[in-house]
Short mmCIF file of C-alpha atoms and ligand atoms in Angstrom, two decimals:
data_model
loop_
_atom_site.label_atom_id
_atom_site.label_comp_id
_atom_site.label_asym_id
_atom_site.label_seq_id
_atom_site.Cartn_x
_atom_site.Cartn_y
_atom_site.Cartn_z
CA MET H 1 -272.63 15.08 -30.08
CA PRO H 2 -270.53 11.98 -30.82
CA GLU H 3 -271.40 9.75 -33.74
CA ARG H 4 -273.96 7.05 -32.80
CA LEU H 5 -272.43 3.74 -33.68
CA ILE H 6 -273.75 0.35 -34.65
CA ILE H 7 -271.91 -2.09 -32.38
CA ALA H 8 -271.91 -5.83 -33.05
CA ILE H 9 -271.21 -8.34 -30.29
CA ASP H 10 -271.03 -11.95 -31.43
CA GLY H 11 -269.92 -15.11 -29.75
CA PRO H 12 -271.05 -18.52 -28.50
CA ALA H 13 -273.76 -19.03 -25.87
CA ALA H 14 -272.99 -17.66 -22.39
CA SER H 15 -269.80 -15.91 -23.47
CA GLY H 16 -271.10 -12.76 -21.75
CA LYS H 17 -272.63 -11.06 -24.80
CA SER H 18 -276.05 -10.05 -23.52
CA THR H 19 -274.93 -8.97 -20.03
CA THR H 20 -272.10 -6.91 -21.50
CA ALA H 21 -274.24 -5.48 -24.28
CA ARG H 22 -276.98 -4.45 -21.87
CA LEU H 23 -274.67 -2.69 -19.43
CA LEU H 24 -272.63 -1.06 -22.18
CA ALA H 25 -275.84 0.20 -23.80
CA ARG H 26 -276.84 1.75 -20.45
CA GLN H 27 -273.45 3.47 -20.09
CA LEU H 28 -273.51 4.82 -23.64
CA GLY H 29 -277.20 5.74 -23.67
CA TYR H 30 -277.65 3.32 -26.59
CA ALA H 31 -280.41 0.84 -27.36
CA TYR H 32 -279.75 -2.89 -26.99
CA LEU H 33 -281.10 -5.44 -29.41
CA ASP H 34 -281.09 -9.09 -28.32
CA THR H 35 -281.26 -10.89 -31.66
CA GLY H 36 -281.16 -14.33 -30.02
CA ALA H 37 -284.48 -13.49 -28.35
CA MET H 38 -286.05 -13.20 -31.82
CA TYR H 39 -284.98 -16.74 -32.78
CA ARG H 40 -286.14 -17.92 -29.38
CA ALA H 41 -289.60 -16.37 -29.88
CA CYS H 42 -289.78 -18.05 -33.26
CA ALA H 43 -288.83 -21.37 -31.66
CA LEU H 44 -291.47 -20.93 -28.95
CA GLN H 45 -294.15 -20.37 -31.57
CA ALA H 46 -292.98 -23.44 -33.52
CA GLN H 47 -293.11 -25.54 -30.35
CA ARG H 48 -296.61 -24.33 -29.47
CA LYS H 49 -297.87 -25.02 -33.00
CA GLY H 50 -296.07 -28.39 -33.13
CA VAL H 51 -294.28 -27.40 -36.35
CA ASP H 52 -291.93 -30.00 -37.82
CA LEU H 53 -288.75 -28.07 -38.65
CA GLY H 54 -288.03 -30.48 -41.50
CA ASP H 55 -291.30 -29.51 -43.20
CA GLU H 56 -290.52 -26.47 -45.37
CA ARG H 57 -294.17 -25.61 -46.04
CA ALA H 58 -295.04 -25.79 -42.34
CA VAL H 59 -292.11 -23.47 -41.55
CA GLN H 60 -293.22 -21.04 -44.32
CA SER H 61 -296.72 -20.95 -42.92
CA LEU H 62 -295.37 -20.45 -39.37
CA LEU H 63 -293.38 -17.44 -40.60
CA GLN H 64 -296.34 -16.01 -42.48
CA ASP H 65 -298.47 -15.97 -39.34
CA LEU H 66 -295.62 -15.01 -37.02
CA ASP H 67 -296.32 -11.70 -35.30
CA ILE H 68 -293.08 -10.92 -33.45
CA ARG H 69 -292.77 -7.52 -31.82
CA ILE H 70 -289.81 -6.33 -29.86
CA GLU H 71 -290.14 -3.32 -27.57
CA ILE H 72 -286.82 -1.65 -26.93
CA SER H 73 -286.41 0.76 -24.08
CA GLY H 74 -282.72 1.50 -23.69
CA GLU H 75 -281.08 -1.73 -22.59
CA THR H 76 -284.40 -3.47 -21.89
CA ASN H 77 -285.99 -5.70 -24.52
CA SER H 78 -289.50 -7.07 -24.18
CA ILE H 79 -290.52 -9.58 -26.78
CA PHE H 80 -294.09 -10.28 -27.79
CA LEU H 81 -295.89 -12.91 -29.82
CA GLY H 82 -299.03 -11.05 -30.81
CA SER H 83 -300.11 -9.34 -27.61
CA GLU H 84 -298.47 -11.93 -25.31
CA ASP H 85 -295.26 -10.95 -23.53
CA VAL H 86 -293.00 -13.99 -23.93
CA THR H 87 -289.78 -12.40 -22.59
CA ALA H 88 -289.51 -14.95 -19.76
CA ALA H 89 -291.00 -17.95 -21.55
CA ILE H 90 -288.33 -17.97 -24.29
CA ARG H 91 -285.54 -18.60 -21.73
CA ALA H 92 -286.55 -22.22 -21.02
CA PRO H 93 -283.71 -24.75 -21.78
CA GLU H 94 -285.77 -26.64 -24.41
CA ILE H 95 -286.32 -23.35 -26.26
CA SER H 96 -282.53 -22.73 -26.33
CA ALA H 97 -281.99 -25.97 -28.25
CA LEU H 98 -284.96 -25.39 -30.55
CA ALA H 99 -283.83 -21.79 -31.27
CA SER H 100 -280.46 -23.10 -32.36
CA SER H 101 -282.12 -25.54 -34.79
CA ILE H 102 -284.70 -23.11 -36.15
CA SER H 103 -282.07 -20.38 -36.65
CA ALA H 104 -280.32 -22.62 -39.19
CA LEU H 105 -283.32 -22.43 -41.56
CA PRO H 106 -282.75 -19.83 -44.34
CA PRO H 107 -286.34 -18.44 -44.44
CA VAL H 108 -286.26 -17.90 -40.67
CA ARG H 109 -282.92 -16.12 -40.87
CA HIS H 110 -284.07 -13.90 -43.76
CA LYS H 111 -287.12 -12.75 -41.85
CA MET H 112 -285.22 -12.11 -38.61
CA VAL H 113 -282.27 -10.37 -40.29
CA GLU H 114 -284.61 -8.05 -42.18
CA LEU H 115 -286.25 -7.07 -38.91
CA GLN H 116 -282.89 -6.61 -37.16
CA ARG H 117 -281.55 -4.35 -39.92
CA LYS H 118 -284.69 -2.23 -39.77
CA LEU H 119 -284.59 -1.89 -35.99
CA ALA H 120 -280.92 -0.88 -35.84
CA ALA H 121 -280.58 1.20 -39.00
CA SER H 122 -280.42 4.59 -37.29
CA GLY H 123 -277.42 3.67 -35.10
CA GLY H 124 -276.81 4.19 -31.40
CA VAL H 125 -277.46 0.51 -30.93
CA ILE H 126 -275.68 -2.59 -29.69
CA LEU H 127 -276.76 -5.92 -31.18
CA ASP H 128 -275.67 -9.27 -29.86
CA GLY H 129 -275.94 -12.58 -31.64
CA ARG H 130 -273.94 -15.00 -33.78
CA ASP H 131 -273.78 -13.32 -37.18
CA ILE H 132 -274.12 -9.60 -36.50
CA GLY H 133 -270.58 -8.65 -37.56
CA THR H 134 -270.41 -11.16 -40.42
CA TYR H 135 -273.87 -11.02 -41.94
CA VAL H 136 -276.45 -8.67 -40.41
CA PHE H 137 -274.17 -5.62 -40.27
CA PRO H 138 -270.91 -6.51 -42.03
CA ASN H 139 -270.12 -2.76 -42.01
CA ALA H 140 -270.83 -2.29 -38.30
CA ASP H 141 -268.75 0.54 -36.80
CA LEU H 142 -267.27 -1.68 -34.12
CA LYS H 143 -267.29 -5.47 -33.80
CA PHE H 144 -266.53 -7.68 -30.84
CA PHE H 145 -266.26 -11.45 -30.60
CA LEU H 146 -266.64 -12.71 -27.05
CA ILE H 147 -265.30 -16.12 -26.09
CA ALA H 148 -264.92 -18.16 -22.91
CA SER H 149 -264.10 -21.80 -22.19
CA ALA H 150 -267.05 -24.23 -22.53
CA GLU H 151 -266.77 -25.12 -18.81
CA VAL H 152 -266.99 -21.49 -17.71
CA ARG H 153 -269.91 -20.85 -20.05
CA ALA H 154 -271.79 -23.99 -18.94
CA ASN H 155 -271.31 -22.99 -15.32
CA ARG H 156 -272.71 -19.50 -16.05
CA ARG H 157 -275.76 -21.02 -17.75
CA TRP H 158 -276.26 -23.47 -14.88
CA LEU H 159 -276.11 -20.62 -12.33
CA GLU H 160 -278.53 -18.58 -14.42
CA LEU H 161 -281.03 -21.48 -14.51
CA LYS H 162 -280.59 -22.05 -10.78
CA SER H 163 -281.30 -18.39 -10.05
CA LYS H 164 -284.59 -18.87 -11.90
CA GLY H 165 -285.42 -21.89 -9.76
CA ILE H 166 -284.65 -24.38 -12.58
CA GLU H 167 -282.66 -27.38 -11.25
CA ALA H 168 -280.44 -28.67 -14.06
CA ASP H 169 -277.72 -31.32 -14.25
CA PRO H 170 -274.38 -29.46 -14.76
CA GLU H 171 -273.06 -32.23 -17.05
CA GLN H 172 -276.14 -32.01 -19.22
CA VAL H 173 -275.92 -28.21 -19.39
CA LEU H 174 -272.33 -28.58 -20.64
CA ARG H 175 -273.29 -31.26 -23.20
CA GLU H 176 -276.16 -29.16 -24.55
CA LEU H 177 -273.97 -26.07 -24.76
CA ILE H 178 -271.30 -27.91 -26.75
CA GLN H 179 -273.98 -29.29 -29.04
CA ARG H 180 -275.42 -25.81 -29.53
CA ASP H 181 -271.95 -24.41 -30.33
CA LYS H 182 -271.62 -27.12 -32.98
CA ASN H 183 -275.04 -26.42 -34.51
CA ASP H 184 -274.49 -22.65 -34.55
CA SER H 185 -271.03 -22.94 -36.10
CA ALA H 186 -271.78 -25.66 -38.61
CA ARG H 187 -274.93 -24.33 -40.28
CA ALA H 188 -274.64 -23.33 -43.90
CA LEU H 189 -276.10 -19.83 -43.67
CA ALA H 190 -274.42 -17.17 -41.52
CA PRO H 191 -272.77 -19.55 -39.09
CA LEU H 192 -271.23 -18.40 -35.82
CA SER H 193 -267.81 -17.10 -36.73
CA LYS H 194 -265.53 -14.24 -35.91
CA ALA H 195 -265.46 -11.38 -38.41
CA SER H 196 -261.92 -10.65 -39.55
CA ASP H 197 -262.16 -7.12 -38.16
CA ALA H 198 -263.75 -8.10 -34.82
CA ILE H 199 -261.93 -7.55 -31.53
CA GLU H 200 -261.75 -10.84 -29.63
CA VAL H 201 -262.30 -10.68 -25.87
CA ASP H 202 -261.85 -13.78 -23.70
CA THR H 203 -264.20 -13.31 -20.74
CA SER H 204 -263.27 -16.60 -18.96
CA GLN H 205 -261.44 -14.85 -16.12
CA MET H 206 -263.16 -11.46 -16.29
CA SER H 207 -265.66 -9.87 -13.95
CA VAL H 208 -268.77 -8.45 -15.62
CA ALA H 209 -267.55 -4.91 -14.86
CA ALA H 210 -264.18 -5.65 -16.48
CA GLN H 211 -265.91 -7.03 -19.61
CA VAL H 212 -267.99 -3.88 -19.95
CA ALA H 213 -264.99 -1.62 -19.33
CA THR H 214 -262.90 -3.49 -21.92
CA LEU H 215 -265.53 -2.92 -24.62
CA HIS H 216 -266.31 0.62 -23.48
CA ARG H 217 -262.64 1.61 -23.84
CA GLN H 218 -262.71 0.41 -27.44
CA VAL H 219 -265.83 2.50 -28.07
CA LEU H 220 -264.05 5.58 -26.70
CA LYS H 221 -261.06 4.82 -28.91
CA ARG H 222 -263.28 4.43 -31.96
CA LEU H 223 -264.95 7.77 -31.19
CA ASP H 224 -261.60 9.41 -30.53
CA ILE H 225 -262.63 10.31 -26.98
CA PRO H 226 -259.82 10.22 -24.40
CA ALA H 227 -260.36 7.54 -21.74
CA VAL H 228 -258.45 9.57 -19.16
CA LEU H 229 -259.27 13.23 -18.53
CA LEU H 230 -258.00 15.76 -16.03
CA ALA H 231 -260.35 18.14 -14.20
CA LYS H 232 -259.96 21.69 -15.49
CA HIS H 233 -258.80 22.99 -12.09
CA SER H 234 -256.20 20.65 -10.67
CA GLY H 235 -252.94 20.89 -8.78
CA PHE H 236 -251.05 23.81 -7.31
CA CYS H 237 -253.08 26.85 -6.32
CA PHE H 238 -251.72 30.36 -6.12
CA GLY H 239 -251.13 30.19 -2.33
CA VAL H 240 -249.09 26.98 -2.56
CA ARG H 241 -247.04 28.26 -5.50
CA ARG H 242 -246.32 31.44 -3.58
CA ALA H 243 -245.30 29.56 -0.41
CA ILE H 244 -242.86 27.34 -2.31
CA GLN H 245 -241.37 30.34 -4.13
CA LEU H 246 -240.92 32.28 -0.89
CA ALA H 247 -239.19 29.27 0.69
CA LEU H 248 -236.88 28.74 -2.28
CA ASP H 249 -236.03 32.47 -2.43
CA ALA H 250 -235.22 32.45 1.28
CA SER H 251 -232.93 29.44 0.91
CA GLN H 252 -230.99 31.22 -1.86
CA SER H 253 -229.75 33.79 0.64
CA GLY H 254 -227.46 31.23 2.26
CA ASP H 255 -229.04 31.81 5.70
CA LYS H 256 -230.43 28.98 7.81
CA VAL H 257 -234.09 28.54 6.86
CA CYS H 258 -236.72 26.31 8.42
CA THR H 259 -240.48 25.90 8.08
CA LEU H 260 -242.85 25.89 11.02
CA GLY H 261 -244.49 22.54 10.25
CA GLU H 262 -244.74 21.09 6.73
CA LEU H 263 -244.81 23.98 4.25
CA ILE H 264 -247.65 22.29 2.36
CA HIS H 265 -249.37 18.94 2.83
CA ASN H 266 -247.48 17.06 0.18
CA PRO H 267 -244.70 14.63 1.18
CA GLN H 268 -242.97 14.79 -2.23
CA ILE H 269 -242.62 18.58 -2.10
CA VAL H 270 -241.61 18.53 1.57
CA GLY H 271 -238.91 15.98 0.63
CA LYS H 272 -237.66 18.11 -2.25
CA LEU H 273 -237.48 21.22 -0.07
CA ALA H 274 -235.49 19.23 2.51
CA GLU H 275 -233.00 18.35 -0.25
CA GLN H 276 -232.55 22.12 -0.75
CA GLY H 277 -231.84 22.52 2.96
CA ILE H 278 -235.33 23.77 3.85
CA ARG H 279 -236.28 21.53 6.77
CA LEU H 280 -238.89 21.61 9.50
CA CYS H 281 -237.99 23.85 12.44
CA GLY H 282 -236.72 21.87 15.44
CA GLU H 283 -236.69 22.95 19.10
CA ASP H 284 -233.91 25.45 18.52
CA VAL H 285 -234.78 28.07 15.90
CA SER H 286 -232.20 30.62 16.94
CA ASN H 287 -230.35 32.16 14.00
CA SER H 288 -232.92 30.76 11.57
CA LYS H 289 -235.24 32.46 9.19
CA VAL H 290 -238.61 30.93 10.03
CA ILE H 291 -241.11 30.34 7.26
CA ILE H 292 -244.76 30.43 8.28
CA ARG H 293 -246.41 27.81 6.11
CA SER H 294 -249.39 28.35 3.81
CA HIS H 295 -251.81 27.21 6.55
CA GLY H 296 -250.70 30.11 8.75
CA ALA H 297 -249.77 30.03 12.43
CA SER H 298 -251.38 31.03 15.69
CA LYS H 299 -251.05 34.53 17.11
CA GLU H 300 -249.11 33.18 20.09
CA VAL H 301 -246.54 31.36 17.96
CA LEU H 302 -245.95 34.47 15.87
CA ALA H 303 -245.55 36.62 18.97
CA GLN H 304 -243.06 34.13 20.42
CA LEU H 305 -240.96 34.14 17.26
CA LEU H 306 -240.97 37.92 17.11
CA SER H 307 -239.95 38.20 20.75
CA ARG H 308 -237.03 35.85 20.07
CA GLY H 309 -235.95 38.08 17.23
CA ASN H 310 -236.36 35.51 14.43
CA GLU H 311 -236.72 36.81 10.93
CA ILE H 312 -240.13 35.66 9.75
CA ILE H 313 -241.03 34.84 6.16
CA ASP H 314 -244.78 34.79 6.11
CA ALA H 315 -245.99 32.30 3.48
CA THR H 316 -249.50 32.21 4.94
CA CYS H 317 -251.91 31.92 2.02
CA PRO H 318 -253.59 35.32 1.53
CA TYR H 319 -256.98 33.60 1.66
CA VAL H 320 -256.14 32.05 5.03
CA LYS H 321 -254.94 35.43 6.23
CA ARG H 322 -258.25 36.94 5.21
CA ALA H 323 -260.15 34.29 7.20
CA GLN H 324 -257.93 34.97 10.24
CA GLU H 325 -258.66 38.70 9.93
CA MET H 326 -262.38 38.00 9.74
CA VAL H 327 -262.31 36.00 12.95
CA SER H 328 -260.37 38.82 14.58
CA SER H 329 -262.76 41.51 13.34
CA MET H 330 -265.77 39.67 14.76
CA ALA H 331 -264.61 39.81 18.36
CA GLY H 332 -267.67 40.01 20.58
CA CYS H 333 -269.87 37.99 18.26
CA GLN H 334 -270.41 34.26 18.82
CA VAL H 335 -268.13 32.92 16.04
CA MET H 336 -268.30 29.45 14.58
CA ILE H 337 -265.42 28.24 12.42
CA LEU H 338 -266.56 25.46 10.12
CA GLY H 339 -263.53 23.19 9.91
CA ASP H 340 -261.38 20.42 11.26
CA PRO H 341 -260.28 21.35 14.80
CA GLY H 342 -256.96 19.48 14.44
CA HIS H 343 -255.96 21.13 11.16
CA PRO H 344 -253.14 23.68 11.44
CA GLU H 345 -255.14 26.28 9.50
CA VAL H 346 -257.99 26.06 12.04
CA VAL H 347 -255.58 26.02 14.99
CA GLY H 348 -254.19 29.31 13.63
CA MET H 349 -257.61 30.79 12.89
CA ILE H 350 -259.09 30.13 16.32
CA SER H 351 -256.21 31.98 17.97
CA TYR H 352 -257.54 35.17 16.36
CA GLY H 353 -260.87 34.80 18.13
CA ASP H 354 -261.89 34.98 21.76
CA GLU H 355 -263.67 32.73 24.26
CA LYS H 356 -266.83 32.96 22.13
CA THR H 357 -265.08 31.40 19.11
CA ARG H 358 -265.53 27.67 18.52
CA VAL H 359 -264.89 25.10 15.81
CA VAL H 360 -267.87 23.17 14.41
CA GLN H 361 -268.67 20.67 11.66
CA ALA H 362 -271.71 20.44 9.42
CA ASP H 363 -273.19 17.73 11.66
CA THR H 364 -272.28 19.13 15.10
CA ASP H 365 -275.06 18.47 17.60
CA PHE H 366 -276.18 21.86 18.99
CA GLY H 367 -278.80 20.38 21.29
CA THR H 368 -281.20 23.06 22.51
CA GLU H 369 -278.75 25.95 22.08
CA VAL H 370 -280.17 29.15 20.53
CA TRP H 371 -278.50 32.47 19.74
CA ASP H 372 -279.34 36.10 19.06
CA THR H 373 -276.41 36.63 16.71
CA LEU H 374 -274.03 34.12 15.14
CA CYS H 375 -271.12 34.57 12.74
CA ILE H 376 -269.83 31.73 10.57
CA VAL H 377 -266.39 31.59 8.97
CA CYS H 378 -264.89 28.60 7.14
CA GLN H 379 -261.60 26.83 6.92
CA THR H 380 -260.60 27.77 3.35
CA THR H 381 -260.75 24.17 2.09
CA GLN H 382 -264.25 23.21 3.28
CA LYS H 383 -266.97 21.87 1.00
CA ILE H 384 -269.62 24.42 0.04
CA SER H 385 -272.27 21.73 0.63
CA ASP H 386 -271.14 21.43 4.27
CA LEU H 387 -271.45 25.20 4.71
CA GLN H 388 -274.93 25.02 3.19
CA THR H 389 -275.90 22.19 5.57
CA LEU H 390 -274.61 24.07 8.58
CA VAL H 391 -276.44 27.26 7.64
CA THR H 392 -279.69 25.38 7.07
CA ARG H 393 -279.41 23.68 10.46
CA LEU H 394 -278.58 26.90 12.32
CA LEU H 395 -281.16 29.21 10.73
CA PRO H 396 -284.08 28.11 12.93
CA LYS H 397 -281.94 28.58 16.05
CA VAL H 398 -280.71 32.14 15.51
CA LYS H 399 -282.20 35.61 15.01
CA GLU H 400 -279.28 37.06 13.08
CA LEU H 401 -276.91 34.83 11.15
CA ARG H 402 -273.88 36.31 9.41
CA VAL H 403 -272.17 33.95 7.01
CA PHE H 404 -268.71 34.69 5.65
CA ASN H 405 -267.87 32.29 2.90
CA THR H 406 -264.11 32.14 3.30
CA ILE H 407 -263.77 28.97 1.22
CA CYS H 408 -261.05 30.01 -1.22
CA ARG H 409 -261.64 30.30 -4.93
CA ALA H 410 -259.09 27.62 -5.76
CA THR H 411 -260.91 25.16 -3.48
CA SER H 412 -264.34 25.98 -4.93
CA GLU H 413 -263.01 25.71 -8.47
CA ARG H 414 -261.33 22.38 -7.80
CA GLN H 415 -264.49 21.03 -6.16
CA GLN H 416 -266.73 22.24 -8.99
CA SER H 417 -264.52 20.83 -11.72
CA ALA H 418 -264.06 17.54 -9.81
CA GLN H 419 -267.83 17.24 -9.48
CA ALA H 420 -268.44 17.91 -13.16
CA LEU H 421 -265.83 15.35 -14.21
CA ALA H 422 -267.01 12.75 -11.65
CA GLU H 423 -270.50 12.94 -13.14
CA SER H 424 -269.20 11.58 -16.43
CA SER H 425 -266.48 9.25 -15.13
CA ASP H 426 -266.61 5.61 -14.06
CA LEU H 427 -263.69 6.14 -11.71
CA MET H 428 -262.16 9.25 -10.20
CA VAL H 429 -258.52 9.16 -9.17
CA VAL H 430 -257.94 11.91 -6.63
CA ILE H 431 -254.26 12.79 -6.33
CA GLY H 432 -252.68 14.47 -3.33
CA GLY H 433 -251.19 14.13 0.12
CA LYS H 434 -253.15 11.86 2.46
CA ASN H 435 -252.89 14.68 5.02
CA SER H 436 -254.08 17.34 2.58
CA ALA H 437 -257.48 18.64 3.72
CA ASN H 438 -258.53 19.97 0.32
CA THR H 439 -257.55 16.69 -1.39
CA ARG H 440 -259.52 14.69 1.16
CA MET H 441 -262.53 16.96 0.52
CA LEU H 442 -262.21 16.26 -3.22
CA GLN H 443 -262.19 12.54 -2.48
CA GLN H 444 -265.26 12.84 -0.22
CA LEU H 445 -267.08 14.80 -2.90
CA CYS H 446 -266.16 12.45 -5.76
CA GLN H 447 -267.11 9.29 -3.91
CA THR H 448 -270.65 10.53 -3.46
CA ILE H 449 -270.91 10.65 -7.26
CA THR H 450 -268.85 7.74 -8.62
CA HIS H 451 -266.17 5.21 -7.65
CA SER H 452 -263.23 7.11 -6.33
CA VAL H 453 -259.72 6.42 -5.03
CA HIS H 454 -257.36 8.78 -3.26
CA ILE H 455 -253.69 8.22 -4.03
CA GLU H 456 -250.62 10.23 -3.18
CA ASN H 457 -248.65 9.27 -6.28
CA GLU H 458 -248.38 6.78 -9.16
CA THR H 459 -246.72 4.04 -7.07
CA GLU H 460 -250.10 3.26 -5.48
CA LEU H 461 -251.71 2.48 -8.84
CA THR H 462 -252.19 -1.21 -9.66
CA PRO H 463 -253.98 -2.75 -12.68
CA ASP H 464 -256.74 -4.25 -10.50
CA LEU H 465 -257.70 -0.74 -9.34
CA LEU H 466 -258.56 0.19 -12.92
CA THR H 467 -259.84 -2.96 -14.69
CA ASP H 468 -263.52 -2.32 -13.96
CA TYR H 469 -263.61 1.24 -15.27
CA ALA H 470 -263.51 2.76 -18.76
CA ARG H 471 -263.77 6.53 -18.28
CA ILE H 472 -261.21 7.65 -15.74
CA GLY H 473 -261.18 11.17 -14.31
CA LEU H 474 -258.21 12.75 -12.59
CA VAL H 475 -258.28 15.60 -10.12
CA ALA H 476 -255.51 16.83 -7.87
CA GLY H 477 -255.52 18.85 -4.68
CA ALA H 478 -254.09 22.36 -4.43
CA SER H 479 -250.80 21.05 -3.04
CA THR H 480 -250.16 18.38 -5.67
CA PRO H 481 -247.29 19.13 -8.06
CA ALA H 482 -247.75 18.87 -11.83
CA ASP H 483 -245.06 16.19 -12.20
CA THR H 484 -246.98 13.87 -9.83
CA ILE H 485 -250.18 14.37 -11.87
CA LEU H 486 -248.22 13.67 -15.07
CA ALA H 487 -246.70 10.49 -13.62
CA VAL H 488 -250.15 9.26 -12.53
CA TYR H 489 -251.62 10.00 -15.97
CA ASN H 490 -248.83 8.12 -17.76
CA LYS H 491 -249.03 5.12 -15.43
CA ILE H 492 -252.81 4.85 -15.99
CA MET H 493 -252.35 5.09 -19.75
CA LYS H 494 -249.76 2.32 -19.60
CA ILE H 495 -251.98 0.07 -17.45
CA ILE H 496 -254.95 0.46 -19.79
CA GLY H 497 -252.74 -0.42 -22.74
CA ASN H 498 -252.48 3.04 -24.25
CA THR H 499 -248.98 3.86 -25.39
CA GLU H 500 -249.54 7.58 -25.96
CA ALA H 501 -247.63 8.98 -23.00
CA ALA H 502 -247.68 12.72 -22.26
CA THR H 503 -244.28 14.35 -21.96
CA ARG H 504 -245.61 17.53 -20.31
CA PHE H 505 -248.41 18.27 -17.86
CA GLU H 506 -250.04 20.55 -20.45
CA GLU H 507 -250.49 17.58 -22.82
CA ILE H 508 -252.92 15.80 -20.48
CA PRO H 509 -256.40 16.14 -22.02
CA LEU H 510 -258.66 18.35 -19.93
CA PHE H 511 -262.33 17.73 -19.27
CA LYS H 512 -264.28 20.42 -21.07
CA GLU H 513 -267.02 21.32 -18.64
CA GLU H 514 -268.97 23.39 -21.13
CA SER H 515 -269.36 20.34 -23.41
CA CYS H 516 -271.43 18.35 -20.93
O1 DC U 1 -277.99 -15.77 -27.82
P1 DC U 1 -279.11 -16.86 -27.55
O2 DC U 1 -278.63 -17.98 -26.69
O3 DC U 1 -280.34 -16.21 -26.98
O4 DC U 1 -279.50 -17.43 -28.99
C1 DC U 1 -280.37 -18.51 -29.17
C2 DC U 1 -280.04 -19.18 -30.49
O5 DC U 1 -280.39 -18.31 -31.57
C3 DC U 1 -278.58 -19.53 -30.69
O6 DC U 1 -278.29 -20.84 -30.29
C4 DC U 1 -278.35 -19.33 -32.17
C5 DC U 1 -279.44 -18.43 -32.63
N1 DC U 1 -278.96 -17.10 -33.01
C6 DC U 1 -278.50 -16.94 -34.30
O7 DC U 1 -278.43 -17.88 -35.06
N2 DC U 1 -278.13 -15.71 -34.73
C7 DC U 1 -278.18 -14.66 -33.92
N3 DC U 1 -277.83 -13.46 -34.37
C8 DC U 1 -278.61 -14.81 -32.57
C9 DC U 1 -278.98 -16.07 -32.15
#
């Protein structure tokens, strides 16, 4: 359980404090305390009672009778005067000006600060205001000072009023804001100022999401939590490793070697193999050793190669082979292969069946079809949820349903660890060939949980892809090499301003699933 911090966010009006604080509190599971709302409630009461702020005794008596209550539920604050909910009423423009004046009075500040300290003492809270980092909590764990140009801030305030149906003159909003800045900065007690240890953030050109992400990254840093984590199961699987090794071994022999289609769905690896002389088979494969890629090949293609006398190096993934054998062993049964009909693995698999074998997807329309017996086999890189959907849809239409879960372990593991990481990430970066089925499945899965991008390598990463997100998860398909994952990790770290590059794949921090 990480330490629960007290986080101070100070800054002038409309610099983005409350919006940022609220959203950050939601992301961290913290409480939010809007200290300005307290001064506003005080101002509202003074206005209702017609208190002259220059009359010390009248102010003292106002404070004595003042029954301010603030109900905090996560990032939501409801403020009450007695039993009346004044959360909306305190946002009127005349109350803004009066709050600024009343907040300069020492007895008012003492009462409010006492309340604020009490409410936030146990930590796990974000407070926004003018003096949180300098006066209310000078020892706050983390302090921010948000700024923005007066024009930008006045425009935000004007838009906010407009959204509430309040028509205001933009010039006047700007004048009042500048006046309020002056009042808040010039008062004798706890004026608006930046604490020496506060992190300044200029929000003038930032989106709200970018503001929140900027602060969230600092929270992670303060808590020593890595901002970028790699899913526990990522990158090369056993079948891919084996296929590459078989191809490299074959090329060592000095014989002509070619692969029947891309050995794996990763352009970088295919390019590297080509540099070693291992190219795709052309029309003429005579005198060549032919490598069957990890996706396998159809029965007919194998028979043709054998009849031509080619030496075959079979790099078919053992899991794919098992699925092919299953299809073959079910001859006579109506077989459905859950998969992508155009994918080479499925093209190979279907050749092991007969006229009763067909390829389906989770959402295939079966119309009024019914069956006595059905057998289901999967392309090894399918999503388990799609298999579950298909089974659920078929059950009412069949007397006997035999399901063979041929989704390979590496695929299931990658999907499970991607899912776990996505659940605690603001952005998932899915790395792998655009033509890689298992990588595309990871992307599909992740984007149902959080924001997600699929990239082939680090060259596709730009700062604007990352600015809105603090916690970034990485996952890579079974055909993605470790050096690509490392390059992506280092580029992200550089973009987010972290200079701690990893020199080896093993140095990338892993997401610990058991800790969530
Ligand atoms: O953040 P706000 O606009 O709701 O604040 C209203 C006024 O309250 C602001 O002009 C100054 C005062 N204030 C303060 O003096 N100290 C705080 N911690 C928060 C607000």
